[in-house]
Amino acid sequence: MRRLAVFLLSMTIVVPLFLAGAARAADAAADPAAHQVEAFYSTLVDTMKQGAQIGLQGRIRQLTPVVRETFDLPAMTQLSVGPSWQMLSEADRKSITDAFERMTIANYAKNFSKYDGEKFTVDPMVKMRNDEKIVSSKLTTASGSAVPFNYRMHLTDGKWKMVDIYLNGYVSQLALRRADFASTIASSGAAGLVKKINDLVDKQIAGG
């Protein structure tokens, strides 16, 4: 009887601690920023599985809505252009943003064209950074190698959206573009940057 009493007493301590830990994990998994990344990956994998059947244009059509839903494309464009953004007209800003959106979607449609057993995993433990969140994830390839992709996200129009992607976990995608975008605008203006981006996309699409 004494052993049973000790066991029951220990369970009154352990079970609540276990349930509290499970609740914290569930709360983390329910984080809206992490959920946004998971939803994006779900659509991306579905598109990859249909990749050969629907072709590049089909992948672009299928990815367009989820990219617009998940990425804050205007903010990403502004950050990529840098300080010269403030000197551009609204028409120029829209033209560059439209080209940036087209490039972003085409990159995913081109680089994730088929499914070979890849797995995307999102870390439910989201990190807060001031008023932004960092969502960590990784792509595990068919060979078993893992490639980290981290996302900086902020709240816009009531939704958590991506404003930067850290390739290999720490290399800012926008920082990689900023020098090129800024120099192109300085030498060729907004129209020159739009043309440069669209020419790159046209080459991607022409290559299938």
Coordinates of C-alpha atoms in Angstrom, one line a residue:
M1 CA 0.0 0.0 0.0
R2 CA 2.9 2.3 0.8
R3 CA 4.4 1.8 -2.6
L4 CA 1.1 2.5 -4.3
A5 CA 0.7 5.7 -2.3
V6 CA 4.2 6.8 -3.3
F7 CA 3.5 6.0 -6.9
L8 CA 0.2 7.9 -6.9
L9 CA 1.9 10.9 -5.2
S10 CA 4.7 10.9 -7.8
M11 CA 2.1 10.8 -10.6
T12 CA 0.3 13.9 -9.2
I13 CA 3.6 15.7 -9.7
V14 CA 4.7 14.2 -13.0
V15 CA 1.5 14.3 -14.9
P16 CA 0.8 18.0 -14.5
L17 CA 4.4 18.8 -15.5
F18 CA 4.0 16.6 -18.6
L19 CA 0.7 18.2 -19.5
A20 CA 2.1 21.7 -19.0
G21 CA 5.0 20.8 -21.3
A22 CA 2.7 19.4 -23.9
A23 CA 0.5 22.5 -23.6
R24 CA 3.6 24.7 -24.2
A25 CA 4.5 22.6 -27.3
A26 CA 1.0 22.9 -28.6
D27 CA 1.0 26.6 -28.1
A28 CA 4.3 26.9 -30.0
A29 CA 3.0 24.7 -32.8
A30 CA 0.0 26.9 -33.1
D31 CA 2.1 30.1 -33.5
P32 CA 0.6 31.9 -36.5
A33 CA 4.0 32.7 -38.0
A34 CA 5.1 29.1 -38.0
H35 CA 1.7 28.1 -39.4
Q36 CA 2.2 30.5 -42.3
V37 CA 5.5 28.8 -43.2
E38 CA 4.0 25.4 -42.8
A39 CA 1.1 26.3 -45.2
F40 CA 3.6 27.6 -47.7
Y41 CA 5.6 24.4 -47.6
S42 CA 2.5 22.3 -47.9
T43 CA 1.6 24.0 -51.2
L44 CA 5.2 23.9 -52.4
V45 CA 5.4 20.2 -51.8
D46 CA 2.0 19.6 -53.6
T47 CA 3.3 21.6 -56.5
M48 CA 6.5 19.7 -56.6
K49 CA 4.6 16.4 -56.7
Q50 CA 2.7 17.6 -59.7
G51 CA 5.7 19.4 -61.2
A52 CA 6.3 17.2 -64.3
Q53 CA 2.6 17.1 -65.2
I54 CA 1.7 20.8 -64.9
G55 CA 5.0 22.2 -66.2
L56 CA 6.7 25.4 -65.3
Q57 CA 3.7 27.6 -66.1
G58 CA 1.4 25.4 -64.1
R59 CA 3.8 25.6 -61.1
I60 CA 3.9 29.4 -61.4
R61 CA 0.1 29.6 -61.4
Q62 CA -0.2 27.2 -58.5
L63 CA 2.4 29.0 -56.4
T64 CA 1.3 32.6 -57.1
P65 CA -1.6 32.8 -54.5
V66 CA 0.4 31.2 -51.7
V67 CA 3.5 33.4 -52.3
R68 CA 1.3 36.5 -52.2
E69 CA -0.3 35.2 -49.0
T70 CA 3.0 34.3 -47.3
F71 CA 5.5 37.0 -48.5
D72 CA 5.3 40.7 -47.8
L73 CA 6.5 41.4 -51.4
P74 CA 6.3 45.2 -51.2
A75 CA 8.3 45.3 -48.0
M76 CA 10.8 42.8 -49.4
T77 CA 11.2 44.9 -52.6
Q78 CA 11.8 48.1 -50.6
L79 CA 14.4 46.4 -48.5
S80 CA 16.1 45.0 -51.5
V81 CA 16.3 48.4 -53.2
G82 CA 17.5 50.2 -50.1
P83 CA 17.6 54.0 -49.5
S84 CA 16.9 55.0 -53.1
W85 CA 13.4 53.6 -52.7
Q86 CA 12.4 56.9 -51.0
M87 CA 13.2 58.8 -54.2
L88 CA 11.1 56.7 -56.5
S89 CA 7.6 57.5 -57.8
E90 CA 4.7 55.4 -56.8
A91 CA 4.5 54.1 -60.4
D92 CA 8.2 53.1 -60.3
R93 CA 7.7 51.4 -57.0
K94 CA 4.8 49.3 -58.3
S95 CA 6.7 48.3 -61.4
I96 CA 9.7 47.1 -59.4
T97 CA 7.5 45.3 -56.9
D98 CA 5.6 43.5 -59.7
A99 CA 8.9 42.4 -61.3
F100 CA 10.2 41.3 -57.8
E101 CA 7.0 39.3 -57.3
R102 CA 7.4 37.7 -60.7
M103 CA 11.0 36.8 -60.0
T104 CA 10.2 35.3 -56.5
I105 CA 7.5 33.0 -57.9
A106 CA 9.5 32.0 -60.9
N107 CA 12.5 31.1 -58.7
Y108 CA 10.4 28.7 -56.6
A109 CA 8.7 27.2 -59.6
K110 CA 12.0 26.7 -61.3
N111 CA 14.1 25.4 -58.4
F112 CA 11.4 23.2 -56.9
S113 CA 10.2 21.5 -60.0
K114 CA 9.9 17.9 -58.9
Y115 CA 9.5 15.8 -55.8
D116 CA 12.1 13.2 -54.8
G117 CA 11.1 12.6 -51.2
E118 CA 12.2 15.9 -49.8
K119 CA 10.8 17.0 -46.4
F120 CA 10.3 20.5 -45.0
T121 CA 10.3 20.8 -41.2
V122 CA 9.3 23.9 -39.3
D123 CA 10.6 24.4 -35.8
P124 CA 7.5 25.2 -33.6
M125 CA 9.6 27.3 -31.2
V126 CA 9.4 30.7 -32.8
K127 CA 11.9 33.4 -31.7
M128 CA 10.7 36.9 -31.0
R129 CA 12.9 39.8 -32.1
N130 CA 11.4 43.1 -31.1
D131 CA 8.1 43.2 -33.0
E132 CA 9.2 40.5 -35.5
K133 CA 9.5 36.8 -35.4
I134 CA 12.2 34.4 -36.6
V135 CA 10.9 31.0 -37.9
S136 CA 13.5 28.3 -38.3
S137 CA 13.0 25.5 -40.8
K138 CA 15.0 23.0 -42.7
L139 CA 14.8 21.1 -46.0
T140 CA 15.9 17.4 -45.7
T141 CA 16.8 16.1 -49.1
A142 CA 16.3 12.5 -50.3
S143 CA 19.9 11.8 -49.5
G144 CA 19.4 12.9 -45.9
S145 CA 21.3 16.1 -46.0
A146 CA 19.6 19.1 -44.2
V147 CA 19.6 22.7 -45.5
P148 CA 18.3 25.3 -43.0
F149 CA 16.0 28.1 -44.2
N150 CA 15.1 30.8 -41.6
Y151 CA 12.4 33.4 -42.1
R152 CA 12.2 36.9 -40.6
M153 CA 8.5 37.7 -40.4
H154 CA 6.4 40.7 -39.3
L155 CA 2.7 41.5 -38.8
T156 CA 1.0 43.2 -41.7
D157 CA -2.7 43.6 -42.3
G158 CA -3.3 41.2 -39.5
K159 CA -1.1 38.4 -40.9
W160 CA 2.4 37.2 -40.3
K161 CA 4.4 37.5 -43.5
M162 CA 8.0 36.9 -44.6
V163 CA 10.2 39.9 -45.1
D164 CA 13.5 38.1 -45.4
I165 CA 14.9 34.7 -46.0
Y166 CA 18.1 33.5 -44.5
L167 CA 19.7 31.0 -46.8
N168 CA 21.7 28.3 -44.9
G169 CA 20.2 29.8 -41.8
Y170 CA 22.1 33.1 -41.7
V171 CA 22.7 34.6 -45.2
S172 CA 20.1 37.3 -45.9
Q173 CA 18.6 36.9 -49.3
L174 CA 17.7 40.6 -49.5
A175 CA 21.2 41.7 -48.4
L176 CA 22.6 39.7 -51.3
R177 CA 20.4 41.6 -53.8
R178 CA 20.7 45.1 -52.3
A179 CA 24.1 46.1 -53.8
D180 CA 23.0 44.9 -57.3
F181 CA 19.6 46.5 -57.2
A182 CA 21.0 49.8 -55.8
S183 CA 23.8 50.0 -58.5
T184 CA 21.3 49.2 -61.3
I185 CA 19.0 52.0 -60.2
A186 CA 21.9 54.4 -59.9
S187 CA 23.1 53.6 -63.4
S188 CA 19.9 52.8 -65.3
G189 CA 17.0 54.1 -63.1
A190 CA 13.9 52.2 -62.0
A191 CA 13.1 51.2 -65.6
G192 CA 16.6 49.6 -65.9
L193 CA 16.1 47.5 -62.8
V194 CA 12.6 46.4 -63.9
K195 CA 14.1 45.3 -67.3
K196 CA 17.0 43.5 -65.6
I197 CA 14.7 41.5 -63.3
N198 CA 12.3 40.6 -66.1
D199 CA 15.1 39.6 -68.4
L200 CA 16.4 37.2 -65.8
V201 CA 12.9 35.7 -65.3
D202 CA 12.4 35.4 -69.1
K203 CA 15.6 33.4 -69.4
Q204 CA 14.4 31.1 -66.6
I205 CA 11.0 30.6 -68.2
A206 CA 12.6 30.0 -71.6
G207 CA 14.8 27.3 -70.1
G208 CA 11.7 25.4 -68.9

